[in-house]
PDB file of C-alpha atoms and ligand atoms in Angstrom:
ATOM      1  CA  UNK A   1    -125.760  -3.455 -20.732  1.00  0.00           C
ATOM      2  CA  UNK A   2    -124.203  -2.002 -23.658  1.00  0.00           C
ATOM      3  CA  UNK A   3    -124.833   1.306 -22.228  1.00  0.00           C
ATOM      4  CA  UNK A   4    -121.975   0.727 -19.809  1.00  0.00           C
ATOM      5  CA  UNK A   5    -119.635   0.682 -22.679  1.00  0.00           C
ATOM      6  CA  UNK A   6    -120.247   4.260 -23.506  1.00  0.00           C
ATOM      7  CA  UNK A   7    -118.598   5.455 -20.474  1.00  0.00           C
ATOM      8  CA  UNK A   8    -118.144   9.528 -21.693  1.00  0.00           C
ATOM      9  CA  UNK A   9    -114.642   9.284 -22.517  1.00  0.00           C
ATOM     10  CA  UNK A  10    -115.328   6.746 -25.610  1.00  0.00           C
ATOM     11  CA  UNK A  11    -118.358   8.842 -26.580  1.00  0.00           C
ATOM     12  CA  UNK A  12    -115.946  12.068 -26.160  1.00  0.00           C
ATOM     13  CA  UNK A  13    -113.606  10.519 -28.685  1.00  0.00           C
ATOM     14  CA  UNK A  14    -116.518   9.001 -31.234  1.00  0.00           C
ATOM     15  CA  UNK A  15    -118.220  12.761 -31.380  1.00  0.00           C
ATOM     16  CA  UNK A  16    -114.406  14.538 -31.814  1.00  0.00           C
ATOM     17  CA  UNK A  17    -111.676  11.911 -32.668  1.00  0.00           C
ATOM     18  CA  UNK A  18    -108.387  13.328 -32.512  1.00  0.00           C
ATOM     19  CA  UNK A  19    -105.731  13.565 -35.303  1.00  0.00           C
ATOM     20  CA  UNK A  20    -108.566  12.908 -37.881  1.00  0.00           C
ATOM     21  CA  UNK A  21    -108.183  13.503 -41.806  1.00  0.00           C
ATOM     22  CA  UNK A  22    -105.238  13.059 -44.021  1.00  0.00           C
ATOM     23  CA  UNK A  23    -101.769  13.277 -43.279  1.00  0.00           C
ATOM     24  CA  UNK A  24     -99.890  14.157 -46.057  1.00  0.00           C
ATOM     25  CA  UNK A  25     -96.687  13.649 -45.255  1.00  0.00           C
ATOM     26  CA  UNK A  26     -97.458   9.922 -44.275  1.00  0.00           C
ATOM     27  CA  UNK A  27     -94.549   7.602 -44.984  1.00  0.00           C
ATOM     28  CA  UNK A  28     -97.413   4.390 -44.842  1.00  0.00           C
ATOM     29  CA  UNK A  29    -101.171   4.300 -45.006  1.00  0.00           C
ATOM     30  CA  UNK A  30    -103.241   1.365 -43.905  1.00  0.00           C
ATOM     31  CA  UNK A  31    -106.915   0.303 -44.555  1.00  0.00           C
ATOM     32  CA  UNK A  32    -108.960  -1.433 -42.069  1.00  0.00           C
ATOM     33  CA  UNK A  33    -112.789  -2.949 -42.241  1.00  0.00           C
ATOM     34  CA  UNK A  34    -114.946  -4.315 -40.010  1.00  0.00           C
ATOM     35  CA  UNK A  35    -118.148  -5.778 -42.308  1.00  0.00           C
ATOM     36  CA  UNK A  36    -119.732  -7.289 -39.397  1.00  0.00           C
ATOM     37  CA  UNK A  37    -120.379  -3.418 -38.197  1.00  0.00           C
ATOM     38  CA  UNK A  38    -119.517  -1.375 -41.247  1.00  0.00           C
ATOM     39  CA  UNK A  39    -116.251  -0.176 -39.508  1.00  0.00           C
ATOM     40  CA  UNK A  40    -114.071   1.384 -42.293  1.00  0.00           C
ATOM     41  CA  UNK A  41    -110.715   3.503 -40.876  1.00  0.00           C
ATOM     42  CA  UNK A  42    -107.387   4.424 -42.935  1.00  0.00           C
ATOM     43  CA  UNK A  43    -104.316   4.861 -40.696  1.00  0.00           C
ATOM     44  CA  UNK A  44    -101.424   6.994 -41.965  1.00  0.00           C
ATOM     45  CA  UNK A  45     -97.882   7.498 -40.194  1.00  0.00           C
ATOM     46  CA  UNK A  46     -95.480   9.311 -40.247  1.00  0.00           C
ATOM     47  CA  UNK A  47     -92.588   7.088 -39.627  1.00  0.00           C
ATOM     48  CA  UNK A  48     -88.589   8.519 -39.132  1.00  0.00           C
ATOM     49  CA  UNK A  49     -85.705   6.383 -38.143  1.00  0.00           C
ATOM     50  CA  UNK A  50     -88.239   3.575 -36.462  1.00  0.00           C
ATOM     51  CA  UNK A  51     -90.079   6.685 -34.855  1.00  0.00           C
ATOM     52  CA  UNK A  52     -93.839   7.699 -35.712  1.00  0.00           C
ATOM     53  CA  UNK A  53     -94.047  10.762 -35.792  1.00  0.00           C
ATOM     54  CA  UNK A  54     -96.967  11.884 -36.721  1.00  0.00           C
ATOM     55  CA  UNK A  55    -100.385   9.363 -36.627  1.00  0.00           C
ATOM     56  CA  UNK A  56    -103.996  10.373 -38.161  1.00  0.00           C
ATOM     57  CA  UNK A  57    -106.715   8.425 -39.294  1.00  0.00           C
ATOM     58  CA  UNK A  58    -109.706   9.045 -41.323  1.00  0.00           C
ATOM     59  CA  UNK A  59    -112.960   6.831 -40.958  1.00  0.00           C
ATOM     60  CA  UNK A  60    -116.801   6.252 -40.400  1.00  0.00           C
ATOM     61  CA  UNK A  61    -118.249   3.486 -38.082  1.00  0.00           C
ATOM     62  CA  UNK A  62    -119.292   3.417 -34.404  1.00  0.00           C
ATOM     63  CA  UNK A  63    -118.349   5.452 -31.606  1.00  0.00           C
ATOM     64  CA  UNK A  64    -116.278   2.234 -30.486  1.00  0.00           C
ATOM     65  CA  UNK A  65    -114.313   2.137 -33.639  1.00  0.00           C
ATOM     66  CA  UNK A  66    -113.772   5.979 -33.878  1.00  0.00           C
ATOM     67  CA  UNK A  67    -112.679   6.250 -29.831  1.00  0.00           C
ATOM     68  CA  UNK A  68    -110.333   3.434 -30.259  1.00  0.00           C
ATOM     69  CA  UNK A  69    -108.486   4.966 -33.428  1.00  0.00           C
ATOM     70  CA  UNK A  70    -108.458   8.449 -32.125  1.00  0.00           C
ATOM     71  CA  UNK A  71    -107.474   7.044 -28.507  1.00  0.00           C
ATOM     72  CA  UNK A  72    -104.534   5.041 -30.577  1.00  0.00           C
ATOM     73  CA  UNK A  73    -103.062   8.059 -32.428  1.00  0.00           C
ATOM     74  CA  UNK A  74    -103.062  10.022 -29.266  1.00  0.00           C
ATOM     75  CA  UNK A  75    -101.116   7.351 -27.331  1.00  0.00           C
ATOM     76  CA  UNK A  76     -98.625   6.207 -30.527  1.00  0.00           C
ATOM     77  CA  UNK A  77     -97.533   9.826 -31.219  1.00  0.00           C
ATOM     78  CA  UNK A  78     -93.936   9.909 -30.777  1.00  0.00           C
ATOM     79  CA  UNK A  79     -93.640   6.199 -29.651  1.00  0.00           C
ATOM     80  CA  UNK A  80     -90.739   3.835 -31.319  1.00  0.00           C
ATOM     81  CA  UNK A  81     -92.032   0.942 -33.506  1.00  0.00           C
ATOM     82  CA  UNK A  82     -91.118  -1.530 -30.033  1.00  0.00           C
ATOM     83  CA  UNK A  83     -93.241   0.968 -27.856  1.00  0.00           C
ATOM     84  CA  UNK A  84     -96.110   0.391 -30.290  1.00  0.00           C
ATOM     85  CA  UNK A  85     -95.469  -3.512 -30.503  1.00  0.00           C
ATOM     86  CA  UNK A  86     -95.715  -3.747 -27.193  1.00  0.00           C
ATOM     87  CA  UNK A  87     -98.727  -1.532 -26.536  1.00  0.00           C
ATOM     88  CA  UNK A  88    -100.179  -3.753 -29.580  1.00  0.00           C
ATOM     89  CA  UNK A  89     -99.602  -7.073 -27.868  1.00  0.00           C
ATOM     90  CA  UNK A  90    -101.053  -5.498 -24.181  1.00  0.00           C
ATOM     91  CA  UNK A  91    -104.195  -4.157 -26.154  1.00  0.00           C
ATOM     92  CA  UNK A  92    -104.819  -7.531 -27.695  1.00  0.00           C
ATOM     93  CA  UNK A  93    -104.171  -9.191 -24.135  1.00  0.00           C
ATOM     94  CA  UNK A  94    -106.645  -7.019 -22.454  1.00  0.00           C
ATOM     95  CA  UNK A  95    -109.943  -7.354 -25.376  1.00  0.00           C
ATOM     96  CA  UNK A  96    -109.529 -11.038 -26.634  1.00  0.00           C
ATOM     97  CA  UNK A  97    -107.290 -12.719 -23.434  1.00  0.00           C
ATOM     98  CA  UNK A  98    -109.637 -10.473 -21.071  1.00  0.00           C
ATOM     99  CA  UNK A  99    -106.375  -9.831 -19.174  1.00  0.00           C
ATOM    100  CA  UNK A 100    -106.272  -7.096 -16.893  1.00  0.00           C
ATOM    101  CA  UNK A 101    -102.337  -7.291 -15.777  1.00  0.00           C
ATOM    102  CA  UNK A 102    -101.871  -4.399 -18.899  1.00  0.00           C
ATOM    103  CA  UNK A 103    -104.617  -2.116 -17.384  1.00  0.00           C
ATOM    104  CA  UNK A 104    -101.741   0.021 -16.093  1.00  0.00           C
ATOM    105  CA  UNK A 105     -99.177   0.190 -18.901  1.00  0.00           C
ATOM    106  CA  UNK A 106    -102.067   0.930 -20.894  1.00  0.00           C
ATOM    107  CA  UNK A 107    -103.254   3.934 -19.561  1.00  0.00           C
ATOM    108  CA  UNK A 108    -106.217   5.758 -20.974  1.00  0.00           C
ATOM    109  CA  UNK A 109    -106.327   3.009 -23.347  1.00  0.00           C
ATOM    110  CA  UNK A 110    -107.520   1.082 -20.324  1.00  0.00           C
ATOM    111  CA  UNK A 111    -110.961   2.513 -20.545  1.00  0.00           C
ATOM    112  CA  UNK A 112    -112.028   0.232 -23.511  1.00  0.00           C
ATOM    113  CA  UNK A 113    -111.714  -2.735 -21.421  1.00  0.00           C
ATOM    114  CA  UNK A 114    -115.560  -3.368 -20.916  1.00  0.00           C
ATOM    115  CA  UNK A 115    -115.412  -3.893 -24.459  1.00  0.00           C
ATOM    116  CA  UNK A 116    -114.050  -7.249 -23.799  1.00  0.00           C
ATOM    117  CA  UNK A 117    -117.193  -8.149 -22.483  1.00  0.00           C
ATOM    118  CA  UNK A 118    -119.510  -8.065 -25.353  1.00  0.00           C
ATOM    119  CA  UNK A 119    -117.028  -9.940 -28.556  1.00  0.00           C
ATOM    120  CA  UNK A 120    -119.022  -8.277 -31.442  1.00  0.00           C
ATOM    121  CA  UNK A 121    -117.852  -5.097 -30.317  1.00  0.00           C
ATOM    122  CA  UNK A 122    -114.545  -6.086 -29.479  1.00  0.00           C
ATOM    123  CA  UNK A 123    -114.507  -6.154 -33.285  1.00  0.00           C
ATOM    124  CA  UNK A 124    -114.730  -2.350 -33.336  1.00  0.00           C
ATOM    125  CA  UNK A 125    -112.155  -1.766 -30.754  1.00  0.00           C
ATOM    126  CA  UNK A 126    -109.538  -3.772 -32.214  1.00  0.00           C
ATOM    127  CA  UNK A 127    -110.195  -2.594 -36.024  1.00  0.00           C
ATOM    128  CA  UNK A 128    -107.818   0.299 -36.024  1.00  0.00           C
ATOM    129  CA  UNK A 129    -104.649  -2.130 -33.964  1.00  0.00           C
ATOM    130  CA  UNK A 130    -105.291  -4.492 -36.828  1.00  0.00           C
ATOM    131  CA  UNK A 131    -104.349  -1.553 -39.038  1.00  0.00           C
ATOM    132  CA  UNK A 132    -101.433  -0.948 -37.069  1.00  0.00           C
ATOM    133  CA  UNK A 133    -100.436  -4.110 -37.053  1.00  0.00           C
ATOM    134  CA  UNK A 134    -100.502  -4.209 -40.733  1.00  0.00           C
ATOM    135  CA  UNK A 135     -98.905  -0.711 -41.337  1.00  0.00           C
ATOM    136  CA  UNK A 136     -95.480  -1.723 -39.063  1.00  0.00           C
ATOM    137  CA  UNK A 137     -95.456  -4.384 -41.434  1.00  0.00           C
ATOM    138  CA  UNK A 138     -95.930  -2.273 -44.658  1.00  0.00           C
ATOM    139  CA  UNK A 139     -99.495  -4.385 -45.409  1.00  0.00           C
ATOM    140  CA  UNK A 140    -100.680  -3.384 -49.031  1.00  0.00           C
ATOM    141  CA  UNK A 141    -103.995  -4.566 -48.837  1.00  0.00           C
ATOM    142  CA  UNK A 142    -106.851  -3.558 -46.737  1.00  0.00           C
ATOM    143  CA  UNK A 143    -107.090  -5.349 -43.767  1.00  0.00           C
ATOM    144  CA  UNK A 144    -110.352  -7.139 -42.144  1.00  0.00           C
ATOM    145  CA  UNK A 145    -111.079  -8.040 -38.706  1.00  0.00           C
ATOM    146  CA  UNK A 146    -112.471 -11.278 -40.027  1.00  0.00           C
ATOM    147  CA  UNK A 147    -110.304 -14.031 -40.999  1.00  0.00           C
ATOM    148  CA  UNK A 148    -110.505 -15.424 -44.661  1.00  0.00           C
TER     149      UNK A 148
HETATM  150 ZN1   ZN B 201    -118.321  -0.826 -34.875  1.00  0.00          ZN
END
């Protein structure tokens, strides 16, 4: 049931997303789309000496897509760029490889795991990483969660 997916943490994120609107200061900015739901989310950073130190985003979409960005700044705030690799490659592991050996380094990031159950959605989840993914490596195009 998709209803299981909107456990009230991701619904507590989609209604109030934290670190949303522009960041000024942002050292890179990153556009992300998901067409198959209409998932559109800009990522800016604030990056110092391999260091982000400040993350926002700005967007409109789901309550998947917005909990998953606003669940991302929270947890990237203040990491190094290998933190954010590695929490990168653990998300990834736990949506698409349905792996659940992350679970724990993920933390509250953790709590989108159902969404590995239902691919369209995973979509959604995964639209904001694939703008993070492009923003460590200073992407200038908008980036899609479908492949060309
Ligand atoms: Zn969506």
């Amino acid at each position: 049931m998709l209803q299981e997916l909107y456990h009230e943490v991701i619904v507590d994120h989609g209604r109030h997303p934290r670190n949303f609107g522009v960041l000024a200061d942002a050292t890179t900015s990153q556009e992300g789309f998901n067409p198959l739901c209409g998932d559109k989310i800009i990522l800016y950073i604030r990056e110092n000496h391999g260091v982000i130190e400040k993350i926002k985003f700005e967007g409109t979409g789901c309550a998947i897509s917005m909990a998953s960005a606003s669940l991302l700044t929270e947890v990237l705030s203040g990491k190094n760029r290998a933190d954010a690799e590695q929490l990168l490659s653990d998300f990834h592991q736990m949506l698409i490889q349905k792996s659940e050996k992350c679970h724990e380094k993920l933390g509250k990031l953790a709590i989108l795991a159902g969404v590995a159950q239902y691919p369209a959605r995973v979509k959604c989840a995964t639209l904001a990483w694939h703008a993070l993914a492009a923003a460590l490596n200073h992407s200038i195009k908008t980036v899609t969660t479908e492949e060309e």
